[in-house]
Amino acid sequence: MPDDPGKSKSETGKGPEIEGKGPAIEDYRGQNPAWCPGCGNLQILRVFKMAMVEMGIEPHELLLVSGIGQAGKFPHYTRCNTFNGLHGRTLPVAQAIRMANHDMRVIAVAGDGDCYGEGGNHFLAAMRRNLNVKLFVHDNQVYGLTKGQASPTTDEGMVTGTQPFGVLSAPMNPVALAVAMDCSLVVRGFSGNQEELKELMKTVLEHKGFALLDIFQNCVTYNEINTFQWYKEHCDPVGEDHDPTDREAAFRLALKAGDRIPTGVIYRHDRPLMEDLIPVIAGAEPLVRQPFSQEDVAGELARFY
Ligand SMILES: Cc1ncc(C[n+]2csc(CCOP(=O)(O)OP(=O)(O)O)c2C)c(N)n1
Ligand code: SF4
């Protein structure tokens, strides 16, 4: 059992179990990716494994949860604990796992359609709850797996296979929404800025609280507007002078769109963690290790039936 209940060995800074032998990239190797050559997901996967190795996080200390989509295949390509569930339902599962075992590092991985479209209300609820769950959204501004239909982040006017007259709905700004919802940590990255993305992933993993990492990711097959080159030219790392704890400044930054889109840590608010507020798990052994009595459960159920 770790010295500090609620934190895994890597969270307590103790590093891997065998001194001198940390995890290697190979330890994280899953199935061979079936993504298109040039897809930004490939870079995200590569950077992610590098970040895990640099942080000394062992595969058994990590759990990846995903739904359906190209981004949803991320756990298949990673060797660690994984749960692949329904489209749009990534966050409910991730939060349930964290509540059952707050010793486990839990990362929810979703596409922009999966998280902001079908899973939109779960996204709002997760930001309010503030469990120590990390959310990586692979934001390619289309539904990739189902052939490029518009997602909530597709720009107005973009012509797609199912929007031949151009998208009529206004796009959603997930970063501004997250600041408005007082999300504990709000970060944006781009798959092509690999060094920056790696550092952002580490910042997100080190944060105590629910964190959104919205990652711009080029889809070479269905998004001919927001290409790798387009993101490269438009992404603008936030300056050192930005204070992420200044919510008004963060909101102004988050609202920037069009030609200059900020990447980096946009907003930070160290709010109380929900797992520290729930009496049965606060400061206690994770639920999965607490004694379980079938008689007690039967007794509780009997009160309702
Ligand atoms: C409930 C439900 N609705 C719709 C689908 C069909 N579907 C599968 S993947 C997908 C789009 C995924 O797009 P996104 O989440 O943006 O991820 P990407 O493929 O771009 O990574 C859709 C609509 C489904 N599998 N389940
Ligand atoms: S369709 Fe787009 S998102 Fe899907 S693998 Fe190909 S490039 Fe990546």
GROMACS .gro file of C-alpha atoms and ligand atoms in nm:
model
  339
    1MET     CA    1   0.000   0.000   0.000
    2PRO     CA    2   0.140   0.347  -0.082
    3ASP     CA    3   0.229   0.574   0.213
    4ASP     CA    4  -0.032   0.825   0.111
    5PRO     CA    5  -0.364   0.654   0.043
    6GLY     CA    6  -0.528   0.797  -0.265
    7LYS     CA    7  -0.203   0.836  -0.453
    8SER     CA    8  -0.021   0.575  -0.658
    9LYS     CA    9   0.354   0.524  -0.620
   10SER     CA   10   0.422   0.758  -0.910
   11GLU     CA   11   0.183   1.017  -0.764
   12THR     CA   12   0.369   1.013  -0.435
   13GLY     CA   13   0.689   1.076  -0.632
   14LYS     CA   14   0.838   0.740  -0.531
   15GLY     CA   15   0.875   0.629  -0.892
   16PRO     CA   16   0.872   0.273  -1.022
   17GLU     CA   17   0.884  -0.030  -0.798
   18ILE     CA   18   1.233  -0.154  -0.883
   19GLU     CA   19   1.488   0.115  -0.820
   20GLY     CA   20   1.683   0.208  -1.130
   21LYS     CA   21   1.443   0.029  -1.363
   22GLY     CA   22   1.177   0.267  -1.489
   23PRO     CA   23   0.921   0.196  -1.758
   24ALA     CA   24   1.037   0.197  -2.121
   25ILE     CA   25   0.841   0.294  -2.433
   26GLU     CA   26   0.826  -0.077  -2.524
   27ASP     CA   27   0.637  -0.151  -2.199
   28TYR     CA   28   0.354   0.063  -2.334
   29ARG     CA   29   0.338  -0.105  -2.675
   30GLY     CA   30  -0.015  -0.217  -2.769
   31GLN     CA   31  -0.163  -0.326  -3.103
   32ASN     CA   32  -0.029  -0.171  -3.423
   33PRO     CA   33  -0.226   0.146  -3.502
   34ALA     CA   34  -0.463   0.129  -3.800
   35TRP     CA   35  -0.487   0.508  -3.833
   36CYS     CA   36  -0.414   0.671  -4.173
   37PRO     CA   37  -0.047   0.760  -4.232
   38GLY     CA   38  -0.011   1.128  -4.140
   39CYS     CA   39  -0.299   1.124  -3.888
   40GLY     CA   40  -0.228   1.345  -3.587
   41ASN     CA   41  -0.339   1.062  -3.356
   42LEU     CA   42  -0.010   0.885  -3.428
   43GLN     CA   43   0.186   1.179  -3.289
   44ILE     CA   44  -0.037   1.204  -2.982
   45LEU     CA   45   0.020   0.834  -2.909
   46ARG     CA   46   0.396   0.869  -2.946
   47VAL     CA   47   0.416   1.179  -2.727
   48PHE     CA   48   0.189   1.019  -2.466
   49LYS     CA   49   0.416   0.716  -2.425
   50MET     CA   50   0.720   0.940  -2.396
   51ALA     CA   51   0.547   1.145  -2.125
   52MET     CA   52   0.456   0.829  -1.929
   53VAL     CA   53   0.813   0.704  -1.944
   54GLU     CA   54   0.957   1.041  -1.840
   55MET     CA   55   0.715   1.054  -1.547
   56GLY     CA   56   0.807   0.701  -1.440
   57ILE     CA   57   0.446   0.585  -1.455
   58GLU     CA   58   0.419   0.208  -1.492
   59PRO     CA   59   0.146   0.066  -1.722
   60HIS     CA   60  -0.024  -0.107  -1.427
   61GLU     CA   61  -0.066   0.230  -1.251
   62LEU     CA   62  -0.263   0.376  -1.540
   63LEU     CA   63  -0.613   0.321  -1.675
   64LEU     CA   64  -0.728   0.457  -2.012
   65VAL     CA   65  -1.100   0.483  -2.080
   66SER     CA   66  -1.244   0.555  -2.424
   67GLY     CA   67  -1.566   0.542  -2.620
   68ILE     CA   68  -1.601   0.500  -2.995
   69GLY     CA   69  -1.417   0.676  -3.278
   70GLN     CA   70  -1.063   0.704  -3.411
   71ALA     CA   71  -0.954   0.862  -3.082
   72GLY     CA   72  -1.143   0.584  -2.904
   73LYS     CA   73  -0.891   0.334  -3.041
   74PHE     CA   74  -0.612   0.498  -2.842
   75PRO     CA   75  -0.629   0.242  -2.555
   76HIS     CA   76  -0.603  -0.047  -2.807
   77TYR     CA   77  -0.264   0.086  -2.907
   78THR     CA   78  -0.138   0.122  -2.551
   79ARG     CA   79  -0.047  -0.152  -2.306
   80CYS     CA   80  -0.200  -0.063  -1.968
   81ASN     CA   81  -0.538  -0.109  -1.794
   82THR     CA   82  -0.808  -0.012  -2.044
   83PHE     CA   83  -1.184   0.016  -2.075
   84ASN     CA   84  -1.345   0.072  -2.416
   85GLY     CA   85  -1.713   0.151  -2.384
   86LEU     CA   86  -1.997   0.329  -2.559
   87HIS     CA   87  -1.978   0.633  -2.785
   88GLY     CA   88  -2.006   0.952  -2.578
   89ARG     CA   89  -1.996   0.772  -2.243
   90THR     CA   90  -1.626   0.796  -2.169
   91LEU     CA   91  -1.647   1.031  -1.873
   92PRO     CA   92  -1.913   0.851  -1.665
   93VAL     CA   93  -1.705   0.533  -1.678
   94ALA     CA   94  -1.379   0.715  -1.602
   95GLN     CA   95  -1.530   0.892  -1.302
   96ALA     CA   96  -1.687   0.571  -1.168
   97ILE     CA   97  -1.352   0.396  -1.189
   98ARG     CA   98  -1.176   0.678  -1.008
   99MET     CA   99  -1.438   0.672  -0.731
  100ALA     CA  100  -1.403   0.296  -0.695
  101ASN     CA  101  -1.024   0.314  -0.696
  102HIS     CA  102  -0.879   0.657  -0.625
  103ASP     CA  103  -0.535   0.496  -0.623
  104MET     CA  104  -0.551   0.456  -1.002
  105ARG     CA  105  -0.446   0.721  -1.251
  106VAL     CA  106  -0.744   0.756  -1.484
  107ILE     CA  107  -0.733   0.921  -1.826
  108ALA     CA  108  -1.042   0.951  -2.043
  109VAL     CA  109  -0.964   0.971  -2.416
  110ALA     CA  110  -1.229   1.100  -2.656
  111GLY     CA  111  -1.284   1.259  -2.995
  112ASP     CA  112  -1.445   1.602  -3.025
  113GLY     CA  113  -1.768   1.440  -3.145
  114ASP     CA  114  -1.758   1.179  -2.869
  115CYS     CA  115  -1.695   1.428  -2.589
  116TYR     CA  116  -1.851   1.757  -2.697
  117GLY     CA  117  -2.137   1.612  -2.905
  118GLU     CA  118  -2.281   1.287  -2.774
  119GLY     CA  119  -2.107   1.320  -2.438
  120GLY     CA  120  -2.166   1.694  -2.398
  121ASN     CA  121  -2.365   1.682  -2.077
  122HIS     CA  122  -2.121   1.436  -1.918
  123PHE     CA  123  -1.847   1.688  -1.995
  124LEU     CA  124  -2.035   1.961  -1.804
  125ALA     CA  125  -2.108   1.733  -1.508
  126ALA     CA  126  -1.747   1.613  -1.486
  127MET     CA  127  -1.614   1.969  -1.468
  128ARG     CA  128  -1.855   2.049  -1.184
  129ARG     CA  129  -1.766   1.734  -0.989
  130ASN     CA  130  -1.390   1.773  -1.007
  131LEU     CA  131  -1.272   1.417  -0.957
  132ASN     CA  132  -0.904   1.357  -1.025
  133VAL     CA  133  -0.968   1.239  -1.381
  134LYS     CA  134  -0.781   1.368  -1.686
  135LEU     CA  135  -0.958   1.418  -2.017
  136PHE     CA  136  -0.766   1.410  -2.347
  137VAL     CA  137  -0.983   1.524  -2.638
  138HIS     CA  138  -0.838   1.453  -2.983
  139ASP     CA  139  -0.996   1.751  -3.156
  140ASN     CA  140  -0.978   1.706  -3.534
  141GLN     CA  141  -1.290   1.922  -3.582
  142VAL     CA  142  -1.478   1.640  -3.760
  143TYR     CA  143  -1.622   1.297  -3.690
  144GLY     CA  144  -1.326   1.098  -3.825
  145LEU     CA  145  -1.441   0.737  -3.792
  146THR     CA  146  -1.778   0.797  -3.959
  147LYS     CA  147  -1.638   0.978  -4.263
  148GLY     CA  148  -1.601   1.342  -4.173
  149GLN     CA  149  -1.945   1.470  -4.075
  150ALA     CA  150  -1.941   1.801  -3.887
  151SER     CA  151  -1.873   1.779  -3.514
  152PRO     CA  152  -1.946   2.051  -3.256
  153THR     CA  153  -1.603   2.209  -3.325
  154THR     CA  154  -1.633   2.220  -3.706
  155ASP     CA  155  -1.621   2.577  -3.834
  156GLU     CA  156  -1.935   2.734  -3.977
  157GLY     CA  157  -1.955   2.703  -4.354
  158MET     CA  158  -1.726   2.401  -4.391
  159VAL     CA  159  -1.855   2.166  -4.661
  160THR     CA  160  -1.857   1.798  -4.563
  161GLY     CA  161  -2.001   1.479  -4.712
  162THR     CA  162  -2.323   1.529  -4.516
  163GLN     CA  163  -2.326   1.911  -4.509
  164PRO     CA  164  -2.301   1.985  -4.885
  165PHE     CA  165  -2.422   2.346  -4.832
  166GLY     CA  166  -2.177   2.404  -4.552
  167VAL     CA  167  -2.217   2.373  -4.175
  168LEU     CA  168  -2.500   2.597  -4.051
  169SER     CA  169  -2.448   2.568  -3.673
  170ALA     CA  170  -2.208   2.794  -3.486
  171PRO     CA  171  -1.900   2.607  -3.357
  172MET     CA  172  -1.852   2.533  -2.992
  173ASN     CA  173  -1.543   2.663  -2.810
  174PRO     CA  174  -1.459   2.387  -2.558
  175VAL     CA  175  -1.178   2.581  -2.394
  176ALA     CA  176  -1.392   2.890  -2.329
  177LEU     CA  177  -1.672   2.663  -2.207
  178ALA     CA  178  -1.434   2.492  -1.965
  179VAL     CA  179  -1.318   2.827  -1.823
  180ALA     CA  180  -1.682   2.934  -1.787
  181MET     CA  181  -1.750   2.607  -1.599
  182ASP     CA  182  -1.457   2.674  -1.362
  183CYS     CA  183  -1.286   2.352  -1.477
  184SER     CA  184  -0.990   2.294  -1.247
  185LEU     CA  185  -0.731   2.286  -1.529
  186VAL     CA  186  -0.785   2.392  -1.891
  187VAL     CA  187  -0.510   2.322  -2.143
  188ARG     CA  188  -0.487   2.320  -2.520
  189GLY     CA  189  -0.218   2.156  -2.733
  190PHE     CA  190  -0.147   2.059  -3.094
  191SER     CA  191  -0.032   1.712  -3.199
  192GLY     CA  192   0.235   1.862  -3.425
  193ASN     CA  193   0.404   2.064  -3.150
  194GLN     CA  194   0.534   1.748  -2.987
  195GLU     CA  195   0.771   1.891  -2.728
  196GLU     CA  196   0.508   2.138  -2.606
  197LEU     CA  197   0.242   1.865  -2.602
  198LYS     CA  198   0.461   1.634  -2.394
  199GLU     CA  199   0.516   1.903  -2.132
  200LEU     CA  200   0.143   1.983  -2.131
  201MET     CA  201   0.057   1.616  -2.077
  202LYS     CA  202   0.295   1.607  -1.780
  203THR     CA  203   0.139   1.924  -1.636
  204VAL     CA  204  -0.207   1.770  -1.673
  205LEU     CA  205  -0.098   1.442  -1.512
  206GLU     CA  206   0.061   1.623  -1.219
  207HIS     CA  207  -0.247   1.839  -1.154
  208LYS     CA  208  -0.479   1.748  -0.866
  209GLY     CA  209  -0.822   1.787  -1.016
  210PHE     CA  210  -1.025   1.737  -1.331
  211ALA     CA  211  -0.824   1.855  -1.629
  212LEU     CA  212  -0.920   1.912  -1.991
  213LEU     CA  213  -0.644   1.873  -2.250
  214ASP     CA  214  -0.797   1.967  -2.584
  215ILE     CA  215  -0.549   1.853  -2.851
  216PHE     CA  216  -0.579   1.984  -3.204
  217GLN     CA  217  -0.515   1.687  -3.429
  218ASN     CA  218  -0.513   1.691  -3.808
  219CYS     CA  219  -0.736   1.446  -3.993
  220VAL     CA  220  -0.565   1.399  -4.331
  221THR     CA  221  -0.865   1.224  -4.482
  222TYR     CA  222  -1.172   1.433  -4.391
  223ASN     CA  223  -1.057   1.781  -4.291
  224GLU     CA  224  -0.890   1.966  -4.574
  225ILE     CA  225  -0.921   2.303  -4.401
  226ASN     CA  226  -0.766   2.246  -4.058
  227THR     CA  227  -0.459   2.067  -4.191
  228PHE     CA  228  -0.127   2.007  -4.014
  229GLN     CA  229   0.010   2.319  -4.182
  230TRP     CA  230  -0.300   2.520  -4.083
  231TYR     CA  231  -0.261   2.432  -3.715
  232LYS     CA  232   0.113   2.496  -3.734
  233GLU     CA  233   0.047   2.846  -3.865
  234HIS     CA  234  -0.244   2.932  -3.632
  235CYS     CA  235  -0.140   2.784  -3.296
  236ASP     CA  236   0.017   3.044  -3.075
  237PRO     CA  237   0.178   2.930  -2.745
  238VAL     CA  238   0.059   3.143  -2.452
  239GLY     CA  239   0.323   3.385  -2.332
  240GLU     CA  240   0.508   3.353  -2.000
  241ASP     CA  241   0.326   3.664  -1.885
  242HIS     CA  242  -0.013   3.485  -1.883
  243ASP     CA  243  -0.134   3.409  -1.531
  244PRO     CA  244  -0.363   3.104  -1.562
  245THR     CA  245  -0.511   3.171  -1.218
  246ASP     CA  246  -0.651   3.501  -1.346
  247ARG     CA  247  -0.990   3.384  -1.467
  248GLU     CA  248  -1.077   3.695  -1.666
  249ALA     CA  249  -0.744   3.684  -1.849
  250ALA     CA  250  -0.798   3.313  -1.913
  251PHE     CA  251  -1.143   3.377  -2.053
  252ARG     CA  252  -1.013   3.650  -2.287
  253LEU     CA  253  -0.744   3.410  -2.408
  254ALA     CA  254  -0.992   3.125  -2.450
  255LEU     CA  255  -1.216   3.343  -2.664
  256LYS     CA  256  -0.936   3.408  -2.912
  257ALA     CA  257  -1.016   3.232  -3.235
  258GLY     CA  258  -0.952   3.275  -3.605
  259ASP     CA  259  -0.597   3.362  -3.690
  260ARG     CA  260  -0.429   3.315  -3.354
  261ILE     CA  261  -0.538   3.023  -3.134
  262PRO     CA  262  -0.362   2.997  -2.796
  263THR     CA  263  -0.202   2.670  -2.683
  264GLY     CA  264  -0.069   2.598  -2.334
  265VAL     CA  265  -0.213   2.624  -1.985
  266ILE     CA  266  -0.508   2.860  -2.022
  267TYR     CA  267  -0.676   2.832  -1.681
  268ARG     CA  268  -0.606   2.681  -1.343
  269HIS     CA  269  -0.814   2.674  -1.027
  270ASP     CA  270  -0.712   2.440  -0.745
  271ARG     CA  271  -1.058   2.342  -0.626
  272PRO     CA  272  -1.143   2.074  -0.365
  273LEU     CA  273  -1.140   1.724  -0.513
  274MET     CA  274  -1.468   1.537  -0.496
  275GLU     CA  275  -1.289   1.224  -0.378
  276ASP     CA  276  -1.175   1.423  -0.073
  277LEU     CA  277  -1.536   1.519   0.001
  278ILE     CA  278  -1.705   1.179  -0.020
  279PRO     CA  279  -1.698   1.038   0.335
  280VAL     CA  280  -1.654   0.669   0.242
  281ILE     CA  281  -1.341   0.731   0.038
  282ALA     CA  282  -1.192   1.054   0.178
  283GLY     CA  283  -0.860   0.962   0.339
  284ALA     CA  284  -0.959   0.595   0.333
  285GLU     CA  285  -0.856   0.286   0.142
  286PRO     CA  286  -0.993   0.281  -0.213
  287LEU     CA  287  -1.338   0.122  -0.227
  288VAL     CA  288  -1.203  -0.174  -0.423
  289ARG     CA  289  -0.991  -0.267  -0.121
  290GLN     CA  290  -1.246  -0.196   0.150
  291PRO     CA  291  -1.412  -0.500   0.309
  292PHE     CA  292  -1.736  -0.595   0.142
  293SER     CA  293  -2.022  -0.772   0.317
  294GLN     CA  294  -2.300  -0.930   0.112
  295GLU     CA  295  -2.524  -0.935   0.423
  296ASP     CA  296  -2.491  -0.556   0.466
  297VAL     CA  297  -2.573  -0.496   0.100
  298ALA     CA  298  -2.873  -0.731   0.120
  299GLY     CA  299  -2.986  -0.542   0.432
  300GLU     CA  300  -2.963  -0.207   0.254
  301LEU     CA  301  -3.152  -0.338  -0.049
  302ALA     CA  302  -3.422  -0.480   0.177
  303ARG     CA  303  -3.501  -0.125   0.290
  304PHE     CA  304  -3.610  -0.040  -0.066
  305TYR     CA  305  -3.789  -0.357  -0.178
  306LIG     C1  306  -2.457   0.601  -2.979
  306LIG     C2  307  -2.379   0.603  -3.108
  306LIG     N1  308  -2.403   0.701  -3.198
  306LIG     C3  309  -2.333   0.707  -3.312
  306LIG     C4  310  -2.237   0.613  -3.339
  306LIG     C5  311  -2.162   0.620  -3.470
  306LIG     N2  312  -2.029   0.676  -3.454
  306LIG     C6  313  -1.922   0.598  -3.430
  306LIG     S1  314  -1.778   0.684  -3.426
  306LIG     C7  315  -1.861   0.828  -3.454
  306LIG     C8  316  -1.787   0.958  -3.470
  306LIG     C9  317  -1.664   0.973  -3.390
  306LIG     O1  318  -1.613   1.104  -3.405
  306LIG     P1  319  -1.524   1.171  -3.296
  306LIG     O2  320  -1.576   1.143  -3.162
  306LIG     O3  321  -1.503   1.313  -3.332
  306LIG     O4  322  -1.388   1.088  -3.304
  306LIG     P2  323  -1.283   1.069  -3.422
  306LIG     O5  324  -1.327   0.949  -3.498
  306LIG     O6  325  -1.283   1.194  -3.505
  306LIG     O7  326  -1.157   1.049  -3.348
  306LIG    C10  327  -1.998   0.808  -3.466
  306LIG    C11  328  -2.096   0.915  -3.493
  306LIG    C12  329  -2.214   0.512  -3.244
  306LIG     N3  330  -2.118   0.420  -3.260
  306LIG     N4  331  -2.285   0.509  -3.129
  307SF4     S1  332  -0.983   0.928  -4.094
  307SF4    FE1  333  -0.880   1.105  -4.005
  307SF4     S2  334  -0.889   1.075  -3.782
  307SF4    FE2  335  -0.932   0.878  -3.882
  307SF4     S3  336  -0.733   0.774  -3.891
  307SF4    FE3  337  -0.764   0.880  -4.086
  307SF4     S4  338  -0.664   1.077  -4.056
  307SF4    FE4  339  -0.694   0.991  -3.854
   0.00000   0.00000   0.00000
